[in-house]
Amino acid sequence: MTKLIFATGNKGKLKEVKKIFADTEFEIVSLYDLGVVPEIEENGITYAENALIKAKAIYEIYKLPVIADDSGLSVEQLNGEPGVFSARYAGENCTYDDNNRKLIKELEKFEKPHFAKFVCSAVFFNGKEIISTFGEFNGEIISEFKGEHGFGYDPIFVPQNSNRTLAEFTSEEKNKVSHRAIAFEKLKEKLLQTKIYG
Ligand code: ITT
């Protein structure tokens, strides 16, 4: 097995990405497995920059191949917000619930539907090579919470052509269609094609 450290403190992401790599020769090692989940300052302007900042920070500690993702929600009527600030939309140390309530409140003054998309920029870094991929997932934000699965904005995000929120999807269903699934499936393919890992 080839070890790949996943540079995330987000357990929801970790669960999803572990499943995506489950059928490969890659073993996803989490920061929790390693016992330290460092605070990394995400001061990039784009998702791709932030993903690489996380990957490089963890590579510098362990000198092993790393994958990372930076992701978020872009709402059309809010000109793309919360965007790269999705994790801290309602302020430092806020909960997913705080973020969802703030978003619903912000959207009260706009007509429905509130079109939105999740985006995910995934990256691999092994000290030399960088591989980046991207995934998007369209839907709309609703003003009530539904479902118990997933994390983050999933309970208020209804994917296009669905009548359920993403939190009502099972993890298997979400992992077939989500922004993260798209980005990491592409990353997996590129890693297998190029054989540069290690
Ligand atoms: P790491 O940086 O440690 O990976 P994080 O949660 O801070 O974890 P990001 O900076 O990439 O990750 O912010 C992503 C935020 O966007 C996340 O906290 C959610 O609020 C939201 N988000 C991203 N993907 C999501 C998904 O699949 N479902 C729901 N919300 C999502």
mmCIF file of N, CA, C and O and ligand atoms in Angstrom, residues 6-10 13 16 42 54 69-73 83-84 86-88 96 99 118-119 151-154 166 174 178-180, ligand 1:
data_model
loop_
_atom_site.group_PDB
_atom_site.id
_atom_site.type_symbol
_atom_site.label_atom_id
_atom_site.label_comp_id
_atom_site.label_asym_id
_atom_site.label_seq_id
_atom_site.Cartn_x
_atom_site.Cartn_y
_atom_site.Cartn_z
ATOM 1 N N PHE A 6 -3.893 12.617 4.219
ATOM 2 C CA PHE A 6 -4.948 13.573 3.849
ATOM 3 C C PHE A 6 -4.894 14.732 4.846
ATOM 4 O O PHE A 6 -5.189 14.566 6.028
ATOM 5 N N ALA A 7 -4.496 15.910 4.348
ATOM 6 C CA ALA A 7 -4.274 17.081 5.202
ATOM 7 C C ALA A 7 -5.591 17.781 5.512
ATOM 8 O O ALA A 7 -5.870 18.865 4.988
ATOM 9 N N THR A 8 -6.387 17.173 6.340
ATOM 10 C CA THR A 8 -7.646 17.821 6.732
ATOM 11 C C THR A 8 -7.933 17.575 8.201
ATOM 12 O O THR A 8 -7.563 16.538 8.753
ATOM 13 N N GLY A 9 -8.615 18.535 8.816
ATOM 14 C CA GLY A 9 -9.114 18.339 10.167
ATOM 15 C C GLY A 9 -10.611 18.038 10.122
ATOM 16 O O GLY A 9 -11.238 17.846 11.156
ATOM 17 N N ASN A 10 -11.165 17.998 8.926
ATOM 18 C CA ASN A 10 -12.611 17.848 8.741
ATOM 19 C C ASN A 10 -12.970 16.362 8.601
ATOM 20 O O ASN A 10 -12.645 15.721 7.601
ATOM 21 N N LYS A 13 -15.078 15.259 5.470
ATOM 22 C CA LYS A 13 -14.261 15.089 4.254
ATOM 23 C C LYS A 13 -13.484 13.785 4.311
ATOM 24 O O LYS A 13 -13.381 13.059 3.324
ATOM 25 N N GLU A 16 -15.460 10.724 3.447
ATOM 26 C CA GLU A 16 -15.776 10.652 2.015
ATOM 27 C C GLU A 16 -14.548 10.235 1.203
ATOM 28 O O GLU A 16 -14.626 9.348 0.343
ATOM 29 N N GLU A 42 -5.151 29.492 6.245
ATOM 30 C CA GLU A 42 -5.542 29.404 4.830
ATOM 31 C C GLU A 42 -5.670 30.825 4.291
ATOM 32 O O GLU A 42 -6.754 31.393 4.276
ATOM 33 N N LYS A 54 -2.369 23.864 2.403
ATOM 34 C CA LYS A 54 -2.562 22.786 3.394
ATOM 35 C C LYS A 54 -1.642 21.606 3.085
ATOM 36 O O LYS A 54 -0.998 21.052 3.972
ATOM 37 N N ASP A 69 -7.813 19.131 0.251
ATOM 38 C CA ASP A 69 -8.855 19.801 -0.536
ATOM 39 C C ASP A 69 -9.258 21.100 0.121
ATOM 40 O O ASP A 69 -9.220 21.224 1.341
ATOM 41 N N ASP A 70 -9.573 22.075 -0.720
ATOM 42 C CA ASP A 70 -10.233 23.264 -0.217
ATOM 43 C C ASP A 70 -11.550 23.332 -0.957
ATOM 44 O O ASP A 70 -11.608 23.146 -2.173
ATOM 45 N N SER A 71 -12.610 23.549 -0.216
ATOM 46 C CA SER A 71 -13.923 23.476 -0.831
ATOM 47 C C SER A 71 -14.831 24.523 -0.222
ATOM 48 O O SER A 71 -14.489 25.151 0.782
ATOM 49 N N GLY A 72 -15.994 24.700 -0.815
ATOM 50 C CA GLY A 72 -16.922 25.677 -0.274
ATOM 51 C C GLY A 72 -18.176 25.769 -1.094
ATOM 52 O O GLY A 72 -18.366 25.044 -2.078
ATOM 53 N N LEU A 73 -19.018 26.687 -0.666
ATOM 54 C CA LEU A 73 -20.321 26.877 -1.287
ATOM 55 C C LEU A 73 -20.368 28.261 -1.907
ATOM 56 O O LEU A 73 -20.007 29.245 -1.252
ATOM 57 N N GLY A 83 -18.162 31.236 -0.401
ATOM 58 C CA GLY A 83 -16.924 30.964 -1.136
ATOM 59 C C GLY A 83 -15.807 30.371 -0.287
ATOM 60 O O GLY A 83 -16.052 29.457 0.504
ATOM 61 N N VAL A 84 -14.597 30.934 -0.436
ATOM 62 C CA VAL A 84 -13.460 30.360 0.314
ATOM 63 C C VAL A 84 -13.610 30.559 1.824
ATOM 64 O O VAL A 84 -12.882 29.962 2.606
ATOM 65 N N SER A 86 -16.332 29.679 3.449
ATOM 66 C CA SER A 86 -17.487 28.851 3.841
ATOM 67 C C SER A 86 -17.385 28.263 5.238
ATOM 68 O O SER A 86 -18.378 28.183 5.960
ATOM 69 N N ALA A 87 -16.175 27.836 5.633
ATOM 70 C CA ALA A 87 -16.029 27.184 6.942
ATOM 71 C C ALA A 87 -16.269 28.167 8.090
ATOM 72 O O ALA A 87 -16.730 27.775 9.154
ATOM 73 N N ARG A 88 -15.937 29.450 7.855
ATOM 74 C CA ARG A 88 -16.024 30.450 8.949
ATOM 75 C C ARG A 88 -17.040 31.544 8.642
ATOM 76 O O ARG A 88 -16.881 32.683 9.064
ATOM 77 N N TYR A 96 -21.453 24.370 12.130
ATOM 78 C CA TYR A 96 -22.148 24.230 10.848
ATOM 79 C C TYR A 96 -23.545 24.836 10.949
ATOM 80 O O TYR A 96 -24.049 25.462 10.022
ATOM 81 N N ASN A 99 -23.502 28.573 10.581
ATOM 82 C CA ASN A 99 -23.318 28.954 9.168
ATOM 83 C C ASN A 99 -24.621 28.806 8.379
ATOM 84 O O ASN A 99 -24.989 29.686 7.596
ATOM 85 N N PHE A 118 -21.573 23.762 -4.899
ATOM 86 C CA PHE A 118 -20.424 23.379 -4.096
ATOM 87 C C PHE A 118 -19.243 23.251 -5.043
ATOM 88 O O PHE A 118 -19.394 22.740 -6.165
ATOM 89 N N VAL A 119 -18.084 23.681 -4.591
ATOM 90 C CA VAL A 119 -16.883 23.479 -5.399
ATOM 91 C C VAL A 119 -15.796 22.842 -4.535
ATOM 92 O O VAL A 119 -15.772 23.029 -3.311
ATOM 93 N N PHE A 151 -22.286 16.736 6.213
ATOM 94 C CA PHE A 151 -21.780 17.758 7.133
ATOM 95 C C PHE A 151 -22.014 19.133 6.498
ATOM 96 O O PHE A 151 -22.537 19.250 5.380
ATOM 97 N N GLY A 152 -21.609 20.174 7.210
ATOM 98 C CA GLY A 152 -21.634 21.530 6.649
ATOM 99 C C GLY A 152 -23.015 21.962 6.157
ATOM 100 O O GLY A 152 -24.015 21.861 6.881
ATOM 101 N N TYR A 153 -23.045 22.426 4.929
ATOM 102 C CA TYR A 153 -24.276 22.975 4.362
ATOM 103 C C TYR A 153 -25.200 21.891 3.779
ATOM 104 O O TYR A 153 -26.229 22.218 3.193
ATOM 105 N N ASP A 154 -24.837 20.630 3.913
ATOM 106 C CA ASP A 154 -25.632 19.543 3.315
ATOM 107 C C ASP A 154 -27.126 19.586 3.680
ATOM 108 O O ASP A 154 -27.964 19.334 2.805
ATOM 109 N N LEU A 166 -28.825 17.169 0.402
ATOM 110 C CA LEU A 166 -27.637 16.312 0.378
ATOM 111 C C LEU A 166 -27.488 15.557 1.704
ATOM 112 O O LEU A 166 -26.894 14.478 1.741
ATOM 113 N N LYS A 174 -23.988 10.339 -1.998
ATOM 114 C CA LYS A 174 -23.260 11.613 -2.108
ATOM 115 C C LYS A 174 -21.923 11.398 -2.805
ATOM 116 O O LYS A 174 -21.500 12.200 -3.642
ATOM 117 N N SER A 178 -20.896 14.128 -5.780
ATOM 118 C CA SER A 178 -20.533 15.426 -5.184
ATOM 119 C C SER A 178 -19.305 16.064 -5.838
ATOM 120 O O SER A 178 -18.524 15.399 -6.524
ATOM 121 N N HIS A 179 -19.154 17.348 -5.586
ATOM 122 C CA HIS A 179 -17.970 18.115 -5.977
ATOM 123 C C HIS A 179 -16.684 17.421 -5.523
ATOM 124 O O HIS A 179 -15.715 17.331 -6.251
ATOM 125 N N ARG A 180 -16.701 16.895 -4.277
ATOM 126 C CA ARG A 180 -15.503 16.241 -3.740
ATOM 127 C C ARG A 180 -15.240 14.915 -4.458
ATOM 128 O O ARG A 180 -14.111 14.575 -4.780
HETATM 129 P P1 ITT B 1 -9.860 21.469 6.376
HETATM 130 O O1 ITT B 1 -9.411 22.849 5.931
HETATM 131 O O2 ITT B 1 -9.164 21.012 7.612
HETATM 132 O O3 ITT B 1 -9.818 20.466 5.265
HETATM 133 P P2 ITT B 1 -12.424 22.767 6.622
HETATM 134 O O4 ITT B 1 -13.792 22.333 7.046
HETATM 135 O O5 ITT B 1 -11.883 24.024 7.260
HETATM 136 O O6 ITT B 1 -11.421 21.553 6.812
HETATM 137 P P3 ITT B 1 -12.409 24.109 4.059
HETATM 138 O O7 ITT B 1 -11.515 25.200 4.509
HETATM 139 O O8 ITT B 1 -12.177 23.488 2.710
HETATM 140 O O9 ITT B 1 -12.420 22.891 5.061
HETATM 141 O O10 ITT B 1 -13.900 24.648 4.131
HETATM 142 C C1 ITT B 1 -14.901 23.882 3.608
HETATM 143 C C2 ITT B 1 -16.234 24.328 4.178
HETATM 144 O O11 ITT B 1 -17.172 24.381 3.079
HETATM 145 C C3 ITT B 1 -16.767 23.268 5.130
HETATM 146 O O12 ITT B 1 -16.394 23.534 6.454
HETATM 147 C C4 ITT B 1 -18.250 23.368 4.891
HETATM 148 O O13 ITT B 1 -18.765 24.448 5.624
HETATM 149 C C5 ITT B 1 -18.339 23.695 3.393
HETATM 150 N N1 ITT B 1 -18.377 22.448 2.596
HETATM 151 C C6 ITT B 1 -17.398 21.956 1.778
HETATM 152 N N2 ITT B 1 -17.747 20.777 1.235
HETATM 153 C C7 ITT B 1 -18.973 20.502 1.729
HETATM 154 C C8 ITT B 1 -19.859 19.420 1.577
HETATM 155 O O14 ITT B 1 -19.539 18.342 0.858
HETATM 156 N N3 ITT B 1 -21.019 19.477 2.223
HETATM 157 C C9 ITT B 1 -21.342 20.528 2.986
HETATM 158 N N4 ITT B 1 -20.565 21.575 3.223
HETATM 159 C C10 ITT B 1 -19.374 21.585 2.590
#
